[in-house]
PDB file of C-alpha atoms and ligand atoms in Angstrom:
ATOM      1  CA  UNK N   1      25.794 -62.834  20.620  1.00  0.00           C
ATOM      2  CA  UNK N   2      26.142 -59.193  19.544  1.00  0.00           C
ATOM      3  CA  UNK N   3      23.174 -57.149  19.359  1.00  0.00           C
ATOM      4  CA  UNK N   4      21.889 -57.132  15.949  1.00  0.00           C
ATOM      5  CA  UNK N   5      20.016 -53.454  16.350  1.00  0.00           C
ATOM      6  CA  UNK N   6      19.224 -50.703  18.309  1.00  0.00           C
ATOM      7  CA  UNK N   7      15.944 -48.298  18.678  1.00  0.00           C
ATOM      8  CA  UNK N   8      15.262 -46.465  15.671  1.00  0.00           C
ATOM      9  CA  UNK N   9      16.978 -43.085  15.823  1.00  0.00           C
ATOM     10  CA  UNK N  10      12.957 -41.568  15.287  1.00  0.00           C
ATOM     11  CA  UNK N  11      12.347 -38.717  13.816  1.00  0.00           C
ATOM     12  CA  UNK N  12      12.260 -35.202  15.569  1.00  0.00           C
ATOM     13  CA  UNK N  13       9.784 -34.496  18.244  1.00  0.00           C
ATOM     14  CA  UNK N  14       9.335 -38.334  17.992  1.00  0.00           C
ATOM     15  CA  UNK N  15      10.456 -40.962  20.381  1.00  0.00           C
ATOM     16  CA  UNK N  16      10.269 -44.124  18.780  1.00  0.00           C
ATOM     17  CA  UNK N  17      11.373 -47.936  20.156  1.00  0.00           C
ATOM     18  CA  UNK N  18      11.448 -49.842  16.752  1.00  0.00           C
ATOM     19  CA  UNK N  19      14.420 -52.168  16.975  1.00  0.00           C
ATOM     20  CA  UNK N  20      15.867 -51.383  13.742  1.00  0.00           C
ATOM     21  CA  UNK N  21      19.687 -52.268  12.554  1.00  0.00           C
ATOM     22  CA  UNK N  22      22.287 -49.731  13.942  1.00  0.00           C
ATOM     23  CA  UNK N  23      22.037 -46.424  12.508  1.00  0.00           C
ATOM     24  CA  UNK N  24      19.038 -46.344  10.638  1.00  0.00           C
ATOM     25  CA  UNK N  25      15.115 -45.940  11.247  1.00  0.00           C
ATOM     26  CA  UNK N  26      12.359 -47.560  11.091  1.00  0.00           C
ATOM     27  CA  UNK N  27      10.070 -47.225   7.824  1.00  0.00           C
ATOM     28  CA  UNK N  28       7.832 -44.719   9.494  1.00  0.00           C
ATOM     29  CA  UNK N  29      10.455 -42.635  10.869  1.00  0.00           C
ATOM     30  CA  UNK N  30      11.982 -42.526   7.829  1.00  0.00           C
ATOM     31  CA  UNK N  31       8.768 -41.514   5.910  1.00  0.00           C
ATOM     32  CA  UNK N  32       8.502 -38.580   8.516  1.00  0.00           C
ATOM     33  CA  UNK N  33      12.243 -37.419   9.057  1.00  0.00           C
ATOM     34  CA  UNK N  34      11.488 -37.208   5.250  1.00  0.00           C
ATOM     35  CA  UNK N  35       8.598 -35.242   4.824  1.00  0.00           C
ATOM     36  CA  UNK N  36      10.498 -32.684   7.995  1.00  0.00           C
ATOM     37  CA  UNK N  37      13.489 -32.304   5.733  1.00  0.00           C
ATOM     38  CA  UNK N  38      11.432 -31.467   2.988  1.00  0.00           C
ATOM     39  CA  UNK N  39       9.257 -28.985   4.731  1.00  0.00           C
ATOM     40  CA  UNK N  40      12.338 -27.729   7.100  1.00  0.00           C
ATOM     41  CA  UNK N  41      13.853 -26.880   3.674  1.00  0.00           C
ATOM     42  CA  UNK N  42      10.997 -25.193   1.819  1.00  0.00           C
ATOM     43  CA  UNK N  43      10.734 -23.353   5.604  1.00  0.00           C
ATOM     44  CA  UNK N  44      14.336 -22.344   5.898  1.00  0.00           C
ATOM     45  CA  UNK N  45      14.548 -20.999   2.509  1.00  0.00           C
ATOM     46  CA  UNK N  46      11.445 -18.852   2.712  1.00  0.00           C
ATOM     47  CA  UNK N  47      12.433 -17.687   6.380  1.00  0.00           C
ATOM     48  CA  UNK N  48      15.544 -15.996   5.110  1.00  0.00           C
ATOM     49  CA  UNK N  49      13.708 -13.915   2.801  1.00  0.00           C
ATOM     50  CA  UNK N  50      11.094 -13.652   4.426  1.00  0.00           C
ATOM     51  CA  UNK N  51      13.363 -11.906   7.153  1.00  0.00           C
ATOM     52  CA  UNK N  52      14.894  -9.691   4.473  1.00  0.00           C
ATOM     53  CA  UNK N  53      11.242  -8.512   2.869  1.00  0.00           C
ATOM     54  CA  UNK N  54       9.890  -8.049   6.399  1.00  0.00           C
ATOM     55  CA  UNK N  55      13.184  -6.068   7.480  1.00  0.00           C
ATOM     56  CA  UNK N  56      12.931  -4.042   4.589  1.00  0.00           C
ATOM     57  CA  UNK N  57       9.734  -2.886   4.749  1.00  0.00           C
ATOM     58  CA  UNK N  58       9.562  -1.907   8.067  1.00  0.00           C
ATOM     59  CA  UNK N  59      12.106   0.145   7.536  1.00  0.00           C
ATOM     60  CA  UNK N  60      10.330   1.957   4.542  1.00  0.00           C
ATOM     61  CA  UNK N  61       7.365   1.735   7.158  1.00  0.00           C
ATOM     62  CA  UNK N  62       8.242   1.823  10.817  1.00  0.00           C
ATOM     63  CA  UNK N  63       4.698   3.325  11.641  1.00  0.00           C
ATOM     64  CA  UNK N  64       1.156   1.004  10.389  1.00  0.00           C
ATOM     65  CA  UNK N  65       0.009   2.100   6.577  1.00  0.00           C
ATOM     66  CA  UNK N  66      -3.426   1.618   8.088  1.00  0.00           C
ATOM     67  CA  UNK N  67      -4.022   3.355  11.393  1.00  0.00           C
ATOM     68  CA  UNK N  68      -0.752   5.719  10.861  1.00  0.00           C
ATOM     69  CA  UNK N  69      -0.737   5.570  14.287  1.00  0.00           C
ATOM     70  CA  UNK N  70       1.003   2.649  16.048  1.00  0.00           C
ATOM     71  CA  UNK N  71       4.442   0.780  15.285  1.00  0.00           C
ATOM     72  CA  UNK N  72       4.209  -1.410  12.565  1.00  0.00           C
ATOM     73  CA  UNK N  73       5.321  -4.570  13.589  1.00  0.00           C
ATOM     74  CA  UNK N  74       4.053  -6.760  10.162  1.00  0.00           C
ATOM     75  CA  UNK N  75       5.635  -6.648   6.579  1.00  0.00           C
ATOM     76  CA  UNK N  76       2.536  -7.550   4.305  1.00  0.00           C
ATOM     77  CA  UNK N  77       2.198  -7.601   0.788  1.00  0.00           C
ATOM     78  CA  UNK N  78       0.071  -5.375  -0.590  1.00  0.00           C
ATOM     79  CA  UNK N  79      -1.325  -4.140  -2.914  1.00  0.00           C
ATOM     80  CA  UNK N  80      -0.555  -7.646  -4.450  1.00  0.00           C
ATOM     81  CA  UNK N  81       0.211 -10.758  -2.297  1.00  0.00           C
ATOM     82  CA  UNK N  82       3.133 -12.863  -2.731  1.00  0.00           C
ATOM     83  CA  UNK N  83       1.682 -15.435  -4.918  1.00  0.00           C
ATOM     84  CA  UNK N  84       0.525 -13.096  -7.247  1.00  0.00           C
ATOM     85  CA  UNK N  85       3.726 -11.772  -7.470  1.00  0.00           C
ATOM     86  CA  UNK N  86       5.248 -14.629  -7.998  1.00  0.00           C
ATOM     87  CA  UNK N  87       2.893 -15.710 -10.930  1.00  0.00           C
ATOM     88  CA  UNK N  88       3.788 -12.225 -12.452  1.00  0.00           C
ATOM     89  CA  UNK N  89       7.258 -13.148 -12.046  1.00  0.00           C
ATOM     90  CA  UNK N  90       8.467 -10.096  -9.799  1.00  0.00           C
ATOM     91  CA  UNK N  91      10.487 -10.238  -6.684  1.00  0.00           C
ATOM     92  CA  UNK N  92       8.149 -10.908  -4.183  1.00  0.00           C
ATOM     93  CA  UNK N  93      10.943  -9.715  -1.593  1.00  0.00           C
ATOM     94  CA  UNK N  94      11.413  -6.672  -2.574  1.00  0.00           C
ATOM     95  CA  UNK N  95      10.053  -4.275  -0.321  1.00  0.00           C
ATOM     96  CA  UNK N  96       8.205  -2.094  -2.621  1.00  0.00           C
ATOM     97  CA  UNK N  97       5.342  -4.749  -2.534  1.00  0.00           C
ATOM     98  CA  UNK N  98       4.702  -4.126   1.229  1.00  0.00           C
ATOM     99  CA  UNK N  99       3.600  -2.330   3.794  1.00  0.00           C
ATOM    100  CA  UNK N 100       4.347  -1.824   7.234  1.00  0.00           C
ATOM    101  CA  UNK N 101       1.321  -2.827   9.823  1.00  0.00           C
ATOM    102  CA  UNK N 102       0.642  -3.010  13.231  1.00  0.00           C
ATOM    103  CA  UNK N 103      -0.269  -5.963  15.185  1.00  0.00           C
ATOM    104  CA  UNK N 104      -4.133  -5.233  15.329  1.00  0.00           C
ATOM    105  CA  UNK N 105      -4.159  -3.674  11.485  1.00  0.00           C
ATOM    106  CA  UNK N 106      -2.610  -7.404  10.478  1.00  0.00           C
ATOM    107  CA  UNK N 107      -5.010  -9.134  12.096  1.00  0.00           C
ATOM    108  CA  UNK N 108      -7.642  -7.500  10.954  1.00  0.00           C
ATOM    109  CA  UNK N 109      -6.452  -7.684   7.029  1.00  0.00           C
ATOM    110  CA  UNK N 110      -5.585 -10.885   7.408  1.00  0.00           C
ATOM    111  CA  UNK N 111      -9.004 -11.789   8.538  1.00  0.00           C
ATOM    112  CA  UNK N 112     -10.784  -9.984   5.529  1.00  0.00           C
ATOM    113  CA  UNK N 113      -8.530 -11.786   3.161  1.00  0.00           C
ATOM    114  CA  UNK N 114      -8.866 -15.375   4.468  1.00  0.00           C
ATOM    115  CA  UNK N 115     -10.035 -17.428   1.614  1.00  0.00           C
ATOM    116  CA  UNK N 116     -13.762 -17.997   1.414  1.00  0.00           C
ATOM    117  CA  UNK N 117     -14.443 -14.800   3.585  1.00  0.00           C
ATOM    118  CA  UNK N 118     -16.406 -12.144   1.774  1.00  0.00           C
ATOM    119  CA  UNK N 119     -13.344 -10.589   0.359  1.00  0.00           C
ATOM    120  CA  UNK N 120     -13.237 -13.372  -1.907  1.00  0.00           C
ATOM    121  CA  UNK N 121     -12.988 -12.386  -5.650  1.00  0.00           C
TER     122      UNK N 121
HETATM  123 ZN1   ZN R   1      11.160 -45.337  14.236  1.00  0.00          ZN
HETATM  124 ZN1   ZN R   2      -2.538  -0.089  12.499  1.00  0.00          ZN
END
């Protein structure tokens, strides 16, 4: 008798042994490879721009807007943050709306504007 399945195909970064009809997945996997393609989409789309913006601006700013002193490394969005700018319904990519900052500068704004930290308006 031929084998009616096979193991599910699982999802990425999953290894899964659901014996599930050739070529298809299991319910879970299919829930998750999903929810990946959805995310891997929403990720892919933003990385390309976000590799264009951060390009950009580091161009306009190849030394931090903070400490003027060490090689800015970070495209950030500032004065207004992406969202914002998005809301407002300007390009959030282009470069105008950033600034070039170093490593320790970006971690230090980022901190500050974490939500819920006194920053908070
Ligand atoms: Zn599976
Ligand atoms: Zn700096």
């Amino acid at each position: 008798m031929p084998r009616a399945g096979k193991v599910c195909t699982g999802t990425r970064g999953v290894r899964c042994t659901e014996v599930v009809p050739a070529g298809t997945r299991c319910p879970a996997c299919t829930r998750r490879a999903e929810e990946q393609r959805g995310s891997a989409r929403a990720r892919g789309y933003d990385h390309r721009h976000e590799t264009r913006f951060r390009r950009a601006v580091l161009e306009l700013h190849p030394i931090c807007q903070l400490c003027g002193r060490d090689v800015a490394v970070h495209a950030d969005h500032h004065p207004v943050d992406r969202r914002t700018l998005v809301l407002r319904g300007e390009d959030p990519n282009d470069p105008r709306h950033g600034r070039g900052l170093c490593a320790s500068c970006h971690s230090a704004e980022t901190a500050k504007a974490q939500p819920g930290g006194w920053n908070r308006r």
